[in-house]
XYZ file of C-alpha atoms in Angstrom:
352
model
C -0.171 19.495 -18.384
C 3.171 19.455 -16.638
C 2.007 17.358 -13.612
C 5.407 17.458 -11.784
C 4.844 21.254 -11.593
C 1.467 21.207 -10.622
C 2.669 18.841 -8.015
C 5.188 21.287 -6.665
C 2.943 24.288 -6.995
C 0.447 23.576 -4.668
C -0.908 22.080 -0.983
C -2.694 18.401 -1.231
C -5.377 18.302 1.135
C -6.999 15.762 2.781
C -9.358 14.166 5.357
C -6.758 14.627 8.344
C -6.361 11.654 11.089
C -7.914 12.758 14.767
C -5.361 14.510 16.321
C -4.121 12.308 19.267
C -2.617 9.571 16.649
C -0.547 12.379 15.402
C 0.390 14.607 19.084
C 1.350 10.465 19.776
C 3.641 10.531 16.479
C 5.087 13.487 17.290
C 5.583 13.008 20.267
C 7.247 9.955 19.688
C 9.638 11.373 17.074
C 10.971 13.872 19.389
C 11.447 11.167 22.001
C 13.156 9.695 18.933
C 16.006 12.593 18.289
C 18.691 11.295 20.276
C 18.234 7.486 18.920
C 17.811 9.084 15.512
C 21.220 11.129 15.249
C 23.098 7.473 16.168
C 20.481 5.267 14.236
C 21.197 6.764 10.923
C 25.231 6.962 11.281
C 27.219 5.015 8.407
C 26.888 1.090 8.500
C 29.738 -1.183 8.338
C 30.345 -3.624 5.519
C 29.045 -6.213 7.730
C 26.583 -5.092 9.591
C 22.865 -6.617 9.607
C 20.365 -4.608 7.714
C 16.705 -4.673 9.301
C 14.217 -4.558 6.617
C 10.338 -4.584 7.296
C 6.984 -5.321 6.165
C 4.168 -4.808 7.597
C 2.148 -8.098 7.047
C 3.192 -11.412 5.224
C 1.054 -10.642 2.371
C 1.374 -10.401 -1.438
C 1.825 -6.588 -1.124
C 5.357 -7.221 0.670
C 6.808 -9.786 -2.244
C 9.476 -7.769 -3.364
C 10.856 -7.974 0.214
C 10.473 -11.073 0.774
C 11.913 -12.610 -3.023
C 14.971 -10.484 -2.522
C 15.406 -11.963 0.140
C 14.963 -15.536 -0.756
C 16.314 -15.344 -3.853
C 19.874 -13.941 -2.928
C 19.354 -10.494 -4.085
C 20.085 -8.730 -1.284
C 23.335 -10.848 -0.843
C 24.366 -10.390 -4.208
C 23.940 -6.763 -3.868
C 26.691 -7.932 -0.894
C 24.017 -6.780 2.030
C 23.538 -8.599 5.252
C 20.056 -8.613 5.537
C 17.131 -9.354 8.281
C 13.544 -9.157 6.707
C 11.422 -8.848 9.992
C 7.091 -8.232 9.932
C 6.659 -5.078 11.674
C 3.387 -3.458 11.863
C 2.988 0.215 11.966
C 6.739 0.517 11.397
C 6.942 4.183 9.397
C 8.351 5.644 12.807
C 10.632 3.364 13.249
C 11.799 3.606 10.164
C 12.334 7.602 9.813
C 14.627 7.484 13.035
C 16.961 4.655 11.822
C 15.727 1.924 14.272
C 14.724 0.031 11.155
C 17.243 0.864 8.342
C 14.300 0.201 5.311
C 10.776 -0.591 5.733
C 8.190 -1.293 3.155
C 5.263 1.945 3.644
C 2.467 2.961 1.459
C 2.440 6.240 0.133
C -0.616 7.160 2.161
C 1.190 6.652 5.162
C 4.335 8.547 3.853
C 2.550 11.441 3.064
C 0.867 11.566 5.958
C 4.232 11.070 8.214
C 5.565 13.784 5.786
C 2.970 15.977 7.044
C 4.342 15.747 10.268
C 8.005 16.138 9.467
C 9.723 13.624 10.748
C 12.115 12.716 8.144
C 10.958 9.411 6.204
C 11.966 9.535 3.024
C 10.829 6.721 0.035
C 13.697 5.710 -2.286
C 12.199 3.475 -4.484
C 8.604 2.049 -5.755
C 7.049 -1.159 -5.053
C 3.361 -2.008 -5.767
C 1.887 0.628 -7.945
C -1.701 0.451 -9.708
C -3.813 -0.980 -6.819
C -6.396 -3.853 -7.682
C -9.095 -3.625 -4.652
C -12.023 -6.088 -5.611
C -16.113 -5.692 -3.733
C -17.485 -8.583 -2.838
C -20.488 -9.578 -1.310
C -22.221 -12.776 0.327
C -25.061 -14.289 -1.257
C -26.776 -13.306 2.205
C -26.615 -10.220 1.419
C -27.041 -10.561 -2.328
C -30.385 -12.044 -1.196
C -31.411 -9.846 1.087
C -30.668 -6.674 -1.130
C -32.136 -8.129 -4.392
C -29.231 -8.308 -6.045
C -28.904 -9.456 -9.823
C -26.031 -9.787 -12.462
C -28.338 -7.559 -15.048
C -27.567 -4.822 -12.672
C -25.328 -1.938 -13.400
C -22.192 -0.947 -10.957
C -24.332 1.744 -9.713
C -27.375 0.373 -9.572
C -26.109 -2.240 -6.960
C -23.970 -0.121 -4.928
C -27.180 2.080 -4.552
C -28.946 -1.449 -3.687
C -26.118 -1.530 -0.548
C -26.710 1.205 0.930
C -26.004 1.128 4.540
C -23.733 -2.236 4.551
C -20.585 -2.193 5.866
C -17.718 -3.282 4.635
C -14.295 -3.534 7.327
C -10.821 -1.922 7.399
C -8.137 -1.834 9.377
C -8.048 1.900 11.366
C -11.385 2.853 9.917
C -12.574 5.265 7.713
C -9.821 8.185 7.845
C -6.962 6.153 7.397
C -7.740 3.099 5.877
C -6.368 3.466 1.783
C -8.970 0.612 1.112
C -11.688 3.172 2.752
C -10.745 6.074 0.942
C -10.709 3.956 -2.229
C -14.182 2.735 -1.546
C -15.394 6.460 -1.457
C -14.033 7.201 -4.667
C -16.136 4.475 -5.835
C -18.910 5.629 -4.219
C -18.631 8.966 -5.574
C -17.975 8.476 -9.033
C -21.104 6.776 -9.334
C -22.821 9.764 -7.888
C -23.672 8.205 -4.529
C -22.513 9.781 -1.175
C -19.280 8.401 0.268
C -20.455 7.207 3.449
C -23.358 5.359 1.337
C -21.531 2.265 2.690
C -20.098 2.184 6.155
C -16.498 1.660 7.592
C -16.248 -0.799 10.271
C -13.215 0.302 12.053
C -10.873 -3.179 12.815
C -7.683 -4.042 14.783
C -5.817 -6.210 11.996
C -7.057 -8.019 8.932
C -7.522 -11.540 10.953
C -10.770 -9.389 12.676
C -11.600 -8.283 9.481
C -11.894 -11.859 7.987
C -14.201 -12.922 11.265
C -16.348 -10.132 10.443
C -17.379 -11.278 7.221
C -17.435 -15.355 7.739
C -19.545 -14.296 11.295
C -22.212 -12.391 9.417
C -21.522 -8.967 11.337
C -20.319 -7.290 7.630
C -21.682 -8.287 4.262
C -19.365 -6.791 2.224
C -15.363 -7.182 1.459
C -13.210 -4.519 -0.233
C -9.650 -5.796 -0.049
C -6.887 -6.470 -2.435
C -6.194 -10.589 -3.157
C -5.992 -13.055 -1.706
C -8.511 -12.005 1.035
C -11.718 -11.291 -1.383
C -10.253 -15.450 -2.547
C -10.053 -16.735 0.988
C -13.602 -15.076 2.522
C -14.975 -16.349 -0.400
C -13.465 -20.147 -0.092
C -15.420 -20.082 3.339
C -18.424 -18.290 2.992
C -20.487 -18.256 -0.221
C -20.432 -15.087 -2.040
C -19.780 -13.457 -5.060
C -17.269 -10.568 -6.943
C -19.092 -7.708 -7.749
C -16.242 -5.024 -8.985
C -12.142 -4.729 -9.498
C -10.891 -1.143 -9.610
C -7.744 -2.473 -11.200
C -9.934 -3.428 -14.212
C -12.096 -0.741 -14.283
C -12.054 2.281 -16.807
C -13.528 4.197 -13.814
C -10.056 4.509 -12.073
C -8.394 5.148 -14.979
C -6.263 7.660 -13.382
C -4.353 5.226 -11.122
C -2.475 3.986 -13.694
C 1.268 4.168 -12.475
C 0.178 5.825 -9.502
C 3.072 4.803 -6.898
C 0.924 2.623 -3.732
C 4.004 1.588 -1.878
C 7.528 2.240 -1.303
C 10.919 1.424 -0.274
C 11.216 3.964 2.181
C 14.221 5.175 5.081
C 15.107 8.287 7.188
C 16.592 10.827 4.888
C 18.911 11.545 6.598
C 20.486 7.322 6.625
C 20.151 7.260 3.093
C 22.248 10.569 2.857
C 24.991 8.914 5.101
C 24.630 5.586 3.343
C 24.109 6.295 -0.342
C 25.776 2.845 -1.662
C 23.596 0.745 0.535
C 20.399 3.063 -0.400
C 21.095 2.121 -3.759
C 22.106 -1.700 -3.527
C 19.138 -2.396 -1.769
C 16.517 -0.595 -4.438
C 18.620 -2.403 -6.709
C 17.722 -5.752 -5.042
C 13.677 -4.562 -5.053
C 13.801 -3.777 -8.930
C 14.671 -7.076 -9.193
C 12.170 -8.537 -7.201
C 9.547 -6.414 -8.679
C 10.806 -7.663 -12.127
C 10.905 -11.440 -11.082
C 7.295 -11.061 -9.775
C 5.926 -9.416 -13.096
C 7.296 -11.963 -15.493
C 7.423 -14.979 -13.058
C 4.275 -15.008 -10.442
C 4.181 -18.682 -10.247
C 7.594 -19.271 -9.700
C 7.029 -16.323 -7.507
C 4.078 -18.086 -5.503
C 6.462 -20.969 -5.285
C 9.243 -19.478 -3.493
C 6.664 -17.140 -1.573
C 4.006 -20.196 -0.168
C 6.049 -20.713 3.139
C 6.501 -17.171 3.916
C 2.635 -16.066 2.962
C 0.343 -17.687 5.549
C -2.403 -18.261 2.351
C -3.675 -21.644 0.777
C -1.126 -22.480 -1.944
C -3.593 -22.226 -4.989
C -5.286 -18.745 -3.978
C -1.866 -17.126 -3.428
C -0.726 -17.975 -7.105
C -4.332 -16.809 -8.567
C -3.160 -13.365 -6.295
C -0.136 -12.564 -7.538
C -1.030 -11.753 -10.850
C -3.023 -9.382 -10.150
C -0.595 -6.832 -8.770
C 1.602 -4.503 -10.489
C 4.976 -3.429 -9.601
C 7.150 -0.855 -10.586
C 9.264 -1.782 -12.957
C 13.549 -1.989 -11.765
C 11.663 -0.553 -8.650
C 12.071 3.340 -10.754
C 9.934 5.774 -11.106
C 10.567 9.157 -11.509
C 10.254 12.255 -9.331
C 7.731 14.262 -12.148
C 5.488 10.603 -12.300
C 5.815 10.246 -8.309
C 4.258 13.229 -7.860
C 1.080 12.670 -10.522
C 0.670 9.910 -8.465
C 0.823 12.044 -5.258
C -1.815 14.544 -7.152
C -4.009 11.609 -7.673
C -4.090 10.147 -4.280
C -4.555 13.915 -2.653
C -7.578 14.642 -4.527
C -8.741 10.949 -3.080
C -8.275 12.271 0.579
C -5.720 9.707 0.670
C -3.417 11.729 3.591
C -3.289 14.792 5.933
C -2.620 18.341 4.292
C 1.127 18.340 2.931
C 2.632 21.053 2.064
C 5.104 21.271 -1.100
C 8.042 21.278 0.431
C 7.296 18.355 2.121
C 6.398 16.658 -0.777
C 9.307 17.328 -2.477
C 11.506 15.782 0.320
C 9.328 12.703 1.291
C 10.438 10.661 -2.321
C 13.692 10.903 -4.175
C 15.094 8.583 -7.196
C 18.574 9.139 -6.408
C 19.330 5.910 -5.737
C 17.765 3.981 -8.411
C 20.352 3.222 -11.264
């Protein structure tokens, strides 16, 4: 099957956001217009490049390394790596020049038009891992001679926490797929809707959720404080097979920057390739040069590195971009996109 072409060919639907989060957005980008047509002029040669994650967590790495380890610089870029949450606006009207964004959240600012554009790949293949707490295990007669499906079915009603709830949340819409490929419901397990992931954390050492579906190191550092127990990894499970190479986040910009500023588009992907190399054959030296910037106990951060996958030279190709899109639509992942927007939400232009 030609999967770039069935990408282009048709609509990906999904669960859509409520409505005033996106009048807000748009809103916002058209207060945006004026600061956008100035924001996304040419840069100097020596003018400071904002860069931002969202969180100082193992997902933004390749940020953070090429930063710390000069690639930026070498690249000749003067650059300012700065936490940002909920930074996708920002980004697509030039405040920020480059911001790290899940493809969820590109997709879904795609829907809306307003010009952010990914350039390169970071994290791809998520690794979520269910946990529980022996409370729980306990109370839910829980035992290892159980199947997958016979102890999700066990859970029913538990809750497990995420950060903007159930329509937004990747982690949430991951957990559904879970649920429903074992043939259960996918509310079968509860959302708690949370603030940030510090709440989230509470939560679970307070009692008021028994379950934990997050990537590393947070599954790790629950765990360290309140007894519990791994019950499932997606990223070694046959059951997600089809998230292999799937793109999870991005390098991404305002189109119409990276049009103005093609050689600085491409220096700094060039910079994240190497990060996202550095992590995949190094993660301990990784954790080393990472353990001041990543507020997580020394040892659990090195455990967590290895078990995320990045995109190799930061690439990946328009036709294998959009599989991955295909995949993540048919997970709910975003708000209905049309093909056209698609098409202009990633490029690989400026990976060489």
């Amino acid at each position: 099957m030609n999967h770039h072409k069935a990408a282009s060919e048709r609509a990906f639907r999904a669960v859509r956001p409520g409505r005033r989060i996106w009048i807000a957005l748009a809103a916002l980008a058209v207060a945006a217009t004026p600061a956008c047509q100035s924001s996304n002029a040419e840069v100097g040669a020596d003018e400071q490049i904002l860069v931002s994650v969202s969180i100082a967590a193992p997902s933004a790495a390749p940020v953070y390394l090429a930063d710390v380890l000069g690639y930026f610089k070498e690249e000749g870029l003067n650059v300012q790596v700065k936490e940002i949450a909920n930074a996708s606006l920002q980004v697509a009207t030039g405040q920020v020049k480059y911001g790290q964004v899940n493809t969820s959240t590109l997709l879904q600012s795609a829907s809306q038009g307003i010009g952010l554009q990914a350039v390169c790949v970071t994290q791809i293949d998520p690794s979520y891992i269910l946990a529980v707490s022996d409370a729980v295990w306990k109370q839910r007669g829980l035992t290892e001679s159980m199947s997958l499906k016979e102890q999700l079915t066990a859970l029913k009603g538990e809750q497990i926490t995420a950060v903007g709830g159930r329509t937004t949340n990747p982690g949430a819409k991951l957990l559904q797929a879970l649920l429903t490929k074992n043939g259960l419901p996918p509310d079968w397990i509860g959302v708690l809707s949370m603030a940030g992931s510090s709440q989230a954390t509470a939560a679970f050492q307070n009692g008021q959720v028994g379950l934990i579906f997050q990537p590393q190191p947070q599954p790790d550092q629950v765990l360290s404080k309140v007894p519990g127990r791994i019950l499932y990894n997606i990223g070694d499970s046959p059951l997600f097979a089809e998230m292999d190479n799937v793109p999870w986040s991005t390098i991404a910009t305002s189109a119409d920057f990276a049009k103005a500023n093609p050689e600085v588009t491409t220096k700094v992907c060039n910079a994240i390739g190497r990060a996202n190399d550095y992590l995949d054959d190094h993660p301990d030296q990784a954790a080393e040069q990472l353990k001041s910037l990543i507020p997580t106990d020394f040892e659990i951060l090195k455990d967590s590195l290895p078990t995320y996958k990045w995109a190799r030279d930061g690439r990946m190709s328009e036709a294998d971009f959009f599989r991955g899109v295909d995949v993540l639509a048919a997970m709910d992942m975003f708000a209905e996109v049309t093909q056209d927007q698609i098409k202009t939400a990633y490029t690989s232009a400026y990976q060489k």
